Coordinates of C-alpha atoms in Angstrom, one line a residue:
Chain A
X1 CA 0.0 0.0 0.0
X2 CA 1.8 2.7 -1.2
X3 CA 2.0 6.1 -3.6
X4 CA 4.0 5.2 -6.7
X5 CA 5.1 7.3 -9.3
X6 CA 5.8 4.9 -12.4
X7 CA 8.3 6.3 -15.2
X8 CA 6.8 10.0 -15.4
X9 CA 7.9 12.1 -18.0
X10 CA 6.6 15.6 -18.3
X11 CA 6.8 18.3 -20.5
X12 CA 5.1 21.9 -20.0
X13 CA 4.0 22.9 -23.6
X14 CA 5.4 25.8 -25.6
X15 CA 8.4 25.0 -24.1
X16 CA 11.4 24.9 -26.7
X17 CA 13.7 23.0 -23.3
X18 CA 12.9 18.7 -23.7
X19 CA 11.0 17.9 -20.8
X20 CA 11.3 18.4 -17.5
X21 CA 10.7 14.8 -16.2
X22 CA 12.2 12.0 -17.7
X23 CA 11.9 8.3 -16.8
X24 CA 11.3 9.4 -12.6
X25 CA 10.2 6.6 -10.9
X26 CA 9.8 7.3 -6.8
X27 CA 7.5 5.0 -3.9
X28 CA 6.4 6.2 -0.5
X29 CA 5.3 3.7 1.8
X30 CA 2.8 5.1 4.8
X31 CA 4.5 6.3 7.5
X32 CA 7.8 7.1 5.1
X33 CA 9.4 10.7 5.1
X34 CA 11.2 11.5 1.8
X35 CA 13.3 14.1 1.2
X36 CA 13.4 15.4 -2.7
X37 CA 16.5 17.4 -3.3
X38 CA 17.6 19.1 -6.4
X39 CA 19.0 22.3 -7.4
X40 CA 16.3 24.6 -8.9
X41 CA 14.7 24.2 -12.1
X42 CA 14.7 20.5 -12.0
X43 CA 11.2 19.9 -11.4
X44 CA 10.9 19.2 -8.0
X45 CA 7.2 20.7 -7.6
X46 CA 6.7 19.7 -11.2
X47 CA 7.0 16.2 -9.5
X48 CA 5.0 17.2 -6.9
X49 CA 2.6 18.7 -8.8
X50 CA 2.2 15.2 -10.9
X51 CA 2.1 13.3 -7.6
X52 CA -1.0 15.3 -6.0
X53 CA -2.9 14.9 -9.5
X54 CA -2.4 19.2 -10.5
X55 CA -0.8 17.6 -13.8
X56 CA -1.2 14.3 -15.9
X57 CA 2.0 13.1 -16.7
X58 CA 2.8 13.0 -20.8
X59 CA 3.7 9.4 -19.9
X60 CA 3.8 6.7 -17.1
X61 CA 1.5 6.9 -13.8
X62 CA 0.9 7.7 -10.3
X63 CA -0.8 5.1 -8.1
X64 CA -1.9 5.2 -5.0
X65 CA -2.4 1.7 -3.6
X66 CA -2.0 0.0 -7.3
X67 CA -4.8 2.4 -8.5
X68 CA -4.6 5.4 -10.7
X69 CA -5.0 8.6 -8.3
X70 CA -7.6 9.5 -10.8
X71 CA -9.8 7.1 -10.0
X72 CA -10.1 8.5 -7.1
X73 CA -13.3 11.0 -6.1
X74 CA -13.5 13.9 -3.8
X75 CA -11.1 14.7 -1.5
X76 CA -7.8 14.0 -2.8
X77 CA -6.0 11.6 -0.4
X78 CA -2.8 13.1 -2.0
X79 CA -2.7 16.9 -0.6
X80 CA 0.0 19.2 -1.7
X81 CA 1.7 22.1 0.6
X82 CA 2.9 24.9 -1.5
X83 CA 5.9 26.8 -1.9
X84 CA 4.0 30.2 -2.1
X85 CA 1.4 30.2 -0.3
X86 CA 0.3 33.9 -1.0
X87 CA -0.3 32.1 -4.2
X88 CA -2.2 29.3 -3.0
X89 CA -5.3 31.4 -1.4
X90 CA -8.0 33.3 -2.9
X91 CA -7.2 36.9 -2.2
X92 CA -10.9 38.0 -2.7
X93 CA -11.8 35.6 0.1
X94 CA -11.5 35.9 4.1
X95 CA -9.4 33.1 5.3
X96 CA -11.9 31.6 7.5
X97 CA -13.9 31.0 3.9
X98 CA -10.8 29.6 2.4
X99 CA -10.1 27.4 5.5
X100 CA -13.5 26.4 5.8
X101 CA -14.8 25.7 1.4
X102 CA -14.0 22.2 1.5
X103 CA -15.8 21.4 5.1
X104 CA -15.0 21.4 8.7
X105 CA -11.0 21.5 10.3
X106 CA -10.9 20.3 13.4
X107 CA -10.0 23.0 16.4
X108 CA -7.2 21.1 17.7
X109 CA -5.5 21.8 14.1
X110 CA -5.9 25.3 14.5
X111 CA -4.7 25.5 18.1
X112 CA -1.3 23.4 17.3
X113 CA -0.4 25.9 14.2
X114 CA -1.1 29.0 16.4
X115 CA -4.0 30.0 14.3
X116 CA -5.5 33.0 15.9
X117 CA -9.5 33.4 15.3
X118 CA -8.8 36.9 14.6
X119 CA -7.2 36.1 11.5
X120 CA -10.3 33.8 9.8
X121 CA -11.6 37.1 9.5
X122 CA -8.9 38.8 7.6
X123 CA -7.8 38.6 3.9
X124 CA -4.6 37.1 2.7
X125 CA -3.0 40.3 1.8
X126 CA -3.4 41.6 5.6
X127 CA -1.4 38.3 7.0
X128 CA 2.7 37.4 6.7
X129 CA 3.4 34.4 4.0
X130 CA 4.2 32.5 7.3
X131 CA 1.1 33.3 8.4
X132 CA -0.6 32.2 5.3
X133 CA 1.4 29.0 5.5
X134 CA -0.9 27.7 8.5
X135 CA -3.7 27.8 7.0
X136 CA -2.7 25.6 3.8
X137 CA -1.2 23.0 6.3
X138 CA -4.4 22.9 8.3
X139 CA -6.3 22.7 5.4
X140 CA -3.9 20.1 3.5
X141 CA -4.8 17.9 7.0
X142 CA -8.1 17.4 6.4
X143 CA -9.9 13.8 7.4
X144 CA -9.0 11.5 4.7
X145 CA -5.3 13.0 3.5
X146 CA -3.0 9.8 3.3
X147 CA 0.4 11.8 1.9
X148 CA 1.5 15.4 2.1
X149 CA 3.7 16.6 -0.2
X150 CA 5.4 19.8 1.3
X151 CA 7.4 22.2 -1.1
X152 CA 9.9 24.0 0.5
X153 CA 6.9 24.7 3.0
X154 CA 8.9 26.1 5.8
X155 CA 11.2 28.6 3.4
X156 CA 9.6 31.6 4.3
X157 CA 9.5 31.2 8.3
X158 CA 11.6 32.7 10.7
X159 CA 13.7 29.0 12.5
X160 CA 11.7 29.0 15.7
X161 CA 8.2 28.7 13.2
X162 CA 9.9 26.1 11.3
X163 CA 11.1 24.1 14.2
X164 CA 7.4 24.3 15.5
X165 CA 6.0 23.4 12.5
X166 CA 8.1 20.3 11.4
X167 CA 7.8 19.4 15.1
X168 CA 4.2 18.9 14.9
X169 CA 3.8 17.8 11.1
X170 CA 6.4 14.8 12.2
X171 CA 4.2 13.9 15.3
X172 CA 0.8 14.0 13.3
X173 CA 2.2 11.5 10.4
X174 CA 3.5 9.2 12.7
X175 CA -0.3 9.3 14.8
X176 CA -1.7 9.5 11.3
X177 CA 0.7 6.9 9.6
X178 CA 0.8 9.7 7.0
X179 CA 3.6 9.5 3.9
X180 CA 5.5 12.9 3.5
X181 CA 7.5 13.7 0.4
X182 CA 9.7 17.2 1.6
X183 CA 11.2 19.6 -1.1
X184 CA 13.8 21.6 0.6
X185 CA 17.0 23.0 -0.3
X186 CA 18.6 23.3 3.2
X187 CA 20.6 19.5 2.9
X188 CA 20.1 19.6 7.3
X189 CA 17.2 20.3 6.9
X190 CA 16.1 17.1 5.3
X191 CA 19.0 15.1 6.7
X192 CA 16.9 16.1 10.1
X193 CA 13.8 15.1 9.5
X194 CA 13.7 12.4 6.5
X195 CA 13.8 8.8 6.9
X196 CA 15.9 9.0 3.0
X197 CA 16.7 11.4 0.6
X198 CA 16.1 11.0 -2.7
X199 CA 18.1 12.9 -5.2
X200 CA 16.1 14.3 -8.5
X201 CA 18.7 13.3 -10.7
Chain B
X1 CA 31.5 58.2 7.4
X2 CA 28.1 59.5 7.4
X3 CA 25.4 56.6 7.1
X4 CA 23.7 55.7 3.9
X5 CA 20.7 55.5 5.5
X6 CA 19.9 56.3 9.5
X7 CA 16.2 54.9 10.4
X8 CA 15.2 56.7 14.0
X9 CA 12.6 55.6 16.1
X10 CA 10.5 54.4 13.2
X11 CA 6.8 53.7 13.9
X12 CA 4.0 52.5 11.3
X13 CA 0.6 51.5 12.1
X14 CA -2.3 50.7 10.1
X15 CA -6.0 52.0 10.4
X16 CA -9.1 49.0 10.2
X17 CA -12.3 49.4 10.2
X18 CA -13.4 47.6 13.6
X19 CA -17.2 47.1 13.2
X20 CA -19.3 49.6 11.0
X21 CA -18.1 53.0 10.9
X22 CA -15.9 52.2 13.9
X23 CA -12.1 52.7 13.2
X24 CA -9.0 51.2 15.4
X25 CA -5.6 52.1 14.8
X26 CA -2.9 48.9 15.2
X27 CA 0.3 49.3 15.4
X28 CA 2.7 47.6 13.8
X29 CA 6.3 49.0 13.8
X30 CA 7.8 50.1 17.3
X31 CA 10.1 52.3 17.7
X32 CA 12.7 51.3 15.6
X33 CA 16.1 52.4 14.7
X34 CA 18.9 51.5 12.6
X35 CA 21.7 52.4 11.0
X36 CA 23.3 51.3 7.5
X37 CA 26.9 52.9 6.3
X38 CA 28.5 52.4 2.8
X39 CA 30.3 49.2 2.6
X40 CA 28.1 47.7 4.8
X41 CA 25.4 45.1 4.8
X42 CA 23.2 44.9 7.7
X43 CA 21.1 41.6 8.2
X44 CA 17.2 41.7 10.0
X45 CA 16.8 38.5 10.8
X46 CA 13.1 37.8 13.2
X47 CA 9.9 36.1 13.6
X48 CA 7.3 35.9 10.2
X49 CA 5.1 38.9 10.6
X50 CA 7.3 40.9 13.4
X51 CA 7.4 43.9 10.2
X52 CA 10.3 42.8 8.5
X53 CA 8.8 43.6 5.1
X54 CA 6.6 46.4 6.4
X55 CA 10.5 48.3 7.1
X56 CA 11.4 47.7 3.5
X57 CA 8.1 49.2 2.3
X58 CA 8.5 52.2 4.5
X59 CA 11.5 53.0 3.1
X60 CA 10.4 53.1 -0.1
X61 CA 7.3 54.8 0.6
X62 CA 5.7 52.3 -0.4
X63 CA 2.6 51.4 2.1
X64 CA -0.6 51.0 1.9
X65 CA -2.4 53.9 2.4
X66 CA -4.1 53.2 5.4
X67 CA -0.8 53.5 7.2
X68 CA 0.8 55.9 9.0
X69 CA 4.3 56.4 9.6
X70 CA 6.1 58.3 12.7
X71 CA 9.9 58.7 12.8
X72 CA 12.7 59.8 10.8
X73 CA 14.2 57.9 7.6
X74 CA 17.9 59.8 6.9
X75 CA 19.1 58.5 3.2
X76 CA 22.5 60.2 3.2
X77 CA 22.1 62.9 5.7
X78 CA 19.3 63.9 4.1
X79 CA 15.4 62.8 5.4
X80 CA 13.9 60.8 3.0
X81 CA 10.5 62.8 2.2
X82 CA 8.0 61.2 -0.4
X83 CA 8.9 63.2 -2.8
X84 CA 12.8 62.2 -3.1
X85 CA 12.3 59.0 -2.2
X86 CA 9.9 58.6 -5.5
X87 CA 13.0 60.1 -7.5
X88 CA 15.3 58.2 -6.0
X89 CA 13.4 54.7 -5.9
X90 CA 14.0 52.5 -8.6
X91 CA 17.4 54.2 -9.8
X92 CA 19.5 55.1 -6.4
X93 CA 17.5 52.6 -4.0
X94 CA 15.9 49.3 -5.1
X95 CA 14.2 47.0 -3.9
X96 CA 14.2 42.8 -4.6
X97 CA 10.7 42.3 -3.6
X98 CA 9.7 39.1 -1.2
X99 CA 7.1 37.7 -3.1
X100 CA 7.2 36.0 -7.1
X101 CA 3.7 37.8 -7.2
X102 CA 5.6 41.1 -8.1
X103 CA 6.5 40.1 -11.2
X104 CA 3.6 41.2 -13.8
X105 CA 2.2 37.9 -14.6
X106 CA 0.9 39.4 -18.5
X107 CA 4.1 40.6 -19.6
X108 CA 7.5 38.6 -20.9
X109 CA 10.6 38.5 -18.5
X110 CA 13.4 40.3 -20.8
X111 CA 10.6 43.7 -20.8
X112 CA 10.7 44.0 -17.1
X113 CA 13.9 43.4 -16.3
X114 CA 14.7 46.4 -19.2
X115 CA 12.0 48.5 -17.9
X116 CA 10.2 48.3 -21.2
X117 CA 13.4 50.0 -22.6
X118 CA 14.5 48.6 -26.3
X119 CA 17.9 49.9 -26.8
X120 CA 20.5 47.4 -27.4
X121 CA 23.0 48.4 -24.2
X122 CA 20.0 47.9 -22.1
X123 CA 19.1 44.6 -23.9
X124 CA 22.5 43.4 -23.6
X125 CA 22.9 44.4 -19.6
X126 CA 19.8 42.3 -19.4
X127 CA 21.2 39.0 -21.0
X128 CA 25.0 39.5 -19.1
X129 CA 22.2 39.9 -15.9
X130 CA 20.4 37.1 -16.5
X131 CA 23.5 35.0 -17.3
X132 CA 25.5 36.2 -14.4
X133 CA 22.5 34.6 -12.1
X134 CA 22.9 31.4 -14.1
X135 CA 19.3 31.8 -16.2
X136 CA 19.5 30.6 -19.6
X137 CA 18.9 33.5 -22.3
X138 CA 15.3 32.1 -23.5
X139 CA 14.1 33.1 -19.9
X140 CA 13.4 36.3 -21.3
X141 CA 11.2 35.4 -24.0
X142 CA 8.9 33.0 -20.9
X143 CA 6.3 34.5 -19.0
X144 CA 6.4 34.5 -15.1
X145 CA 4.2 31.6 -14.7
X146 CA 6.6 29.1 -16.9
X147 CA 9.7 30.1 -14.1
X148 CA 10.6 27.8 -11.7
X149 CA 10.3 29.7 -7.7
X150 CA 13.9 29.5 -7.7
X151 CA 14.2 31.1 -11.1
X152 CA 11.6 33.8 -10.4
X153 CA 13.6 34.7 -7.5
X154 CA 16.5 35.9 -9.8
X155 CA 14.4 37.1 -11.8
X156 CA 13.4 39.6 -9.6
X157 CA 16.9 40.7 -8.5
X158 CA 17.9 40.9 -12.3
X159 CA 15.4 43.4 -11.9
X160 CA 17.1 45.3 -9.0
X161 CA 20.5 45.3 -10.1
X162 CA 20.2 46.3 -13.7
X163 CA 20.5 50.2 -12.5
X164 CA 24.0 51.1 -9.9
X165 CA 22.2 51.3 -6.5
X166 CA 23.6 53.0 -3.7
X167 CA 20.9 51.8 -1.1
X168 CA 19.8 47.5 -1.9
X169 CA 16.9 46.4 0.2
X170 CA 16.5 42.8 -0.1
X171 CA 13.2 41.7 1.2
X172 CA 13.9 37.5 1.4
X173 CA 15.2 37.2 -2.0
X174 CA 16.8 33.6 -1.2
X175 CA 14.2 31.2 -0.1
X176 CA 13.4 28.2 -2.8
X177 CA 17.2 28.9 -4.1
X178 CA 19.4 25.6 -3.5
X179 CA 22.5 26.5 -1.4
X180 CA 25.0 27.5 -4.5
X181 CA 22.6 30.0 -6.2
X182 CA 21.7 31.7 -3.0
X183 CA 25.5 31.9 -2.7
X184 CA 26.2 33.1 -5.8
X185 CA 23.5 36.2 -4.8
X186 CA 24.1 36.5 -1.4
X187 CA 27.9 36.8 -2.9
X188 CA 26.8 39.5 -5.7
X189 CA 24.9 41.5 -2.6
X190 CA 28.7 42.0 -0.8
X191 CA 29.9 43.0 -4.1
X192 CA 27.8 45.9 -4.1
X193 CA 28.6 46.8 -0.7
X194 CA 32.1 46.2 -1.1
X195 CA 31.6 48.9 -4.0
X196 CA 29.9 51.3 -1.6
X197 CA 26.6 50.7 -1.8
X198 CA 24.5 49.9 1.5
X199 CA 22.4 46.6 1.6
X200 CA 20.0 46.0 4.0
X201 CA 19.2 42.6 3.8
X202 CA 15.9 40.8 4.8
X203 CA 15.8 38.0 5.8
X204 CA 15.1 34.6 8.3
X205 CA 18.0 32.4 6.8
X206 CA 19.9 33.6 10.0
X207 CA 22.6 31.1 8.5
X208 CA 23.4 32.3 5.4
X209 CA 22.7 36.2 6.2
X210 CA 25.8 35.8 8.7
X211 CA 28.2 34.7 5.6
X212 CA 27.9 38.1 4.5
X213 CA 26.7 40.1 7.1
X214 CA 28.5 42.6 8.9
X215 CA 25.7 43.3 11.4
X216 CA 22.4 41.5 12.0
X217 CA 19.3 43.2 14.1
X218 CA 16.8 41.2 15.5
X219 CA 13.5 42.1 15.2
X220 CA 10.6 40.7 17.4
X221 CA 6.8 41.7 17.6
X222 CA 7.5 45.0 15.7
X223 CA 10.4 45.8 17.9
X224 CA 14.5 45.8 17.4
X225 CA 15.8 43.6 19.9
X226 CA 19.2 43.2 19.4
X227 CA 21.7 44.6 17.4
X228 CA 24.9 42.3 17.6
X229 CA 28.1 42.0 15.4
X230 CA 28.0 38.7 13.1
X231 CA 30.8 37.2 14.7
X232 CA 28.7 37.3 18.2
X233 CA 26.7 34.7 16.7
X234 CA 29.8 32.1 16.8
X235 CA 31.0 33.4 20.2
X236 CA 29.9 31.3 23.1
X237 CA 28.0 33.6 25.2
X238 CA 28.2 36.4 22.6
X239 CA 24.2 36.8 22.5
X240 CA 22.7 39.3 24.3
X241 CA 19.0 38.7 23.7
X242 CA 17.2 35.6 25.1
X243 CA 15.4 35.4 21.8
X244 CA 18.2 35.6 19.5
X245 CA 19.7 33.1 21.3
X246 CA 16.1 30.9 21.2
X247 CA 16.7 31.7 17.1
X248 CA 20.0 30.2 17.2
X249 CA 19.2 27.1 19.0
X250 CA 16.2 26.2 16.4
X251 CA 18.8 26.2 13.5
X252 CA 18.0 22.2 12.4
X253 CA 22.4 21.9 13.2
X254 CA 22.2 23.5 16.3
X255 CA 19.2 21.5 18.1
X256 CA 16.4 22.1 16.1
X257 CA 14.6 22.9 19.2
X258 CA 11.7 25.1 19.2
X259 CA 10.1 27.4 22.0
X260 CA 6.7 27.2 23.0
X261 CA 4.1 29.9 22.1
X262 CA 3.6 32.2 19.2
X263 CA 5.0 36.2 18.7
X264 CA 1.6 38.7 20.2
X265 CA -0.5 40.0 17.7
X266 CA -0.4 43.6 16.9
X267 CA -3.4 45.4 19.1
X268 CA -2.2 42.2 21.6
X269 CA 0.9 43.5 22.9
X270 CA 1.6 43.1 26.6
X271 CA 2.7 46.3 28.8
X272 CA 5.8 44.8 29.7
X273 CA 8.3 43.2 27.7
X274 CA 6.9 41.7 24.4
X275 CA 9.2 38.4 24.7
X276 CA 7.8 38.2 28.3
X277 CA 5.1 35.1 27.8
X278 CA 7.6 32.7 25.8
X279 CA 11.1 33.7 27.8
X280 CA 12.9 31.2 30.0
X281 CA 14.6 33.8 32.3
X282 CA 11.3 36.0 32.8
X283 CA 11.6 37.4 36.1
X284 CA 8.9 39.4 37.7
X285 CA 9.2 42.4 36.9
X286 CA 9.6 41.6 33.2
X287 CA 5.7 41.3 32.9
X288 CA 5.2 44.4 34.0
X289 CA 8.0 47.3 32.0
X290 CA 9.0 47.5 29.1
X291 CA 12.6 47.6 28.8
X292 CA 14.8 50.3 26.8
X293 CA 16.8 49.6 24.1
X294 CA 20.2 50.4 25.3
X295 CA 23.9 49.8 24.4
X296 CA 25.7 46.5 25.8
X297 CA 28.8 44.7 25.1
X298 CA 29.6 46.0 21.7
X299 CA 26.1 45.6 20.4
X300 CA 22.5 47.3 21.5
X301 CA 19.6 45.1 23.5
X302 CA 16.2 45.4 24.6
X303 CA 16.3 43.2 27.5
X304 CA 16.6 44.0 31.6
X305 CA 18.4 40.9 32.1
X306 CA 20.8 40.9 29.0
X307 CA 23.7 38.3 28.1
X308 CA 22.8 35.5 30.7
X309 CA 23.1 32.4 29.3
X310 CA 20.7 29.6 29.7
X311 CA 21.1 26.4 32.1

């Protein structure tokens, strides 16, 4: 039982460059924390991105438990954390509406990221992109989420917020036997909390 | 030699509409001060959302409108009134945005870093730009969405350094970069300073910010609190501030141990010290006054109990 990426290639269109992916093959067991490292421009979300079902591949498959992720209805048990998060949020809506479109987060999520109620009311342009941040992991952690795939999610917080943050991501997949593919350029960083690194080669 | 730029006692706070008519003012930005002279790069380094980014757009004039600003901003001896600093932005002091989002999402990547200009010097300082940060010369024929982060990210400091600058503010321009490229920029940063210019740099990569950094402040909850050489990072016992210190140990080499609590919002802040709630050597009267920001050892701290170290 396991996510399995099967000999993805992937090429953006328009593109004169060949393709980004060629040939990846990667497998994440429950419970597993892999650690993608590669410098940048090497398709690292790109993966990502193909992983969490954002892109088909031109070639190959993902599977979660032998089964195409696209067979798969609703919520995605495949949830990607991104890089940007100011770019991840509808700036028309209040973050309580953007937490809260895809149904209920439980309070105990919101207490463990420090999510104060004051900001639900707020729009994304009024918060920090650390800030911003907690609310895509709380609502990547919804009921049903079996991997995360976090890129670079911690970049853009101050050490003491990343600390925090990995501290309880690492205790919730272990209670939650969750899979966890991390993107991160800081080698220890990854060497710290990954079970392996796998270089995007 | 007279500072480049001399930031006294800066305070910013913005007005929100409360509930119907009703209007609250929240401040942001304490009180804070800071001084950057040529050759020098100066490192604030601090907590996600304690104003880093709101100090970069104050100096460049740049808020929202439903800020206001108290204090005095010195570029050159001069104060810095809204009027000079929109002559002088974009020419004599630039900025390297935080965010990919200020790239102009309908409108090629070559264009903006030329300013819409079509001569061929400015085309060409564009492609030795864009080489010199390792991009391949199609990059300016894509459109920001077909950039990688990492490659958006030099993108925007292509941007920055096409003109001479005398005053850099770097807003975070090194997350999503793998360790060479951000050296490689970091690395182009102390050029410019080693040429004169100033560069303030912004940033949480405490790490990498002390391989160029002459000085690093340390802002908390809107507040400087610490101002410290970068070699007092590596001292034993160099620190002064207990949350500098609490930064230092979270560094995944160094422990990766994080402190309890979160920073106090804005319109949340306590009377006495701000670190107060989250500090392991909060005494009683910490809770209660709000300490001065005062010279100590060398460096400048906000703290009653300064230097101590930790059991």
């Amino acid at each position: 039982m396991s996510l399995e990426a099967k000999d993805l290639t992937f090429r953006y269109p328009r593109r004169s460059r060949g393709s980004v992916l060629e040939g990846v093959f990667l497998t994440v067991e429950p419970g597993e924390r892999v650690g993608l490292s590669a410098p940048s421009g090497r398709g690292k979300t790109t993966l990502c991105k193909l992983l969490s079902g954002y892109e088909r591949p031109d070639r190959g498959e993902v599977l979660l438990d032998g089964r195409p992720l696209s067979s798969y209805k609703g919520f995605c048990p495949v949830q990607m954390i991104w890089q940007h998060p100011e770019t991840a949020v509808d700036p028309l809506l209040r973050l309580g509406e953007t937490l809260y479109e895809a149904g209920p987060v439980e309070d105990r999520l919101l207490d463990a990221l420090h999510i104060q109620p004051a900001w639900l009311e707020r729009y994304p342009l009024e918060l920090s992109g650390g800030e911003l941040q907690r609310f895509c992991i709380a609502r990547a952690l919804r009921e049903g989420v079996r991997y995360l795939l976090c890129d670079e999610i911690t970049a853009m917080l101050d050490l003491i917020t990343q600390a925090q943050i990995w501290d309880f991501l690492l205790e919730e997949a272990r209670q939650r036997e969750l899979g966890l593919v991390i993107v991160s350029h800081n080698t220890l960083l990854l060497e710290r909390l990954c079970t392996r690194i796998h270089p995007l080669t | 030699m007279e500072p480049i730029l001399d930031v006294e006692g800066l305070s910013i706070s913005f007005r929100q509409y409360d509930r119907g008519a009703h209007q609250r003012t929240l401040p942001v930005i304490h009180d804070l001060s800071l001084s950057i002279a040529p050759g020098q790069v100066v490192a604030v380094v601090g907590s996600s959302g304690s104003g880093k980014s709101l100090l970069a757009h104050a100096l460049l004039d740049i808020l929202p409108a439903n800020s206001a600003r108290e204090g005095v901003i010195r570029y050159r001896g001069e104060p810095l009134t809204p009027a000079r600093t929109a002559a002088l932005r974009g020419t004599e002091i630039v900025l390297v945005p935080q965010g990919v989002t200020y790239l102009d999402p309908l409108m090629k990547v070559g264009p903006q870093i030329c300013k819409g200009r079509r001569e061929g010097r400015v085309r060409e300082a564009c492609r030795a730009v864009l080489a010199r940060y390792g991009l391949p010369p199609d990059t300016e024929e894509r459109y920001p969405f077909e950039l990688s982060g990492g490659m958006a990210r030099r993108v925007l400091i292509s941007t920055a350094v096409m003109e001479s600058p005398r005053l850099v503010i770097a807003d975070e321009p090194t997350p999503g970069l793998d360790a060479r490229a951000a050296g490689r920029i970091l690395g182009h940063f102390r050029e410019l300073a080693d040429g004169g210019a100033g560069v303030l740099l912004i940033t949480h990569d405490l790490e990498l910010a002390l391989t160029i950094a002459d000085r690093v402040a340390v802002l908390y909850a809107g507040e400087t609190v610490e101002e410290a050489a970068a070699a007092d990072f590596t001292t034993p016992g160099g620190l002064r501030h207990p949350y500098t210190r609490a930064l230092w140990a979270a560094l995944p080499q160094n422990g990766f141990r994080p402190i309890p609590g979160s920073q106090p919002a804005p319109g949340e802040i306590p009377t006495g010290c701000r670190f107060a709630p989250r500090c392991p050597r909060c005494r009683g009267d910490c809770q209660e006054t709000h300490p001065a920001y005062r010279s100590f050892r060398g460096g400048m701290v906000r703290c009653d109990f300064p230097g101590e170290v930790m059991e």
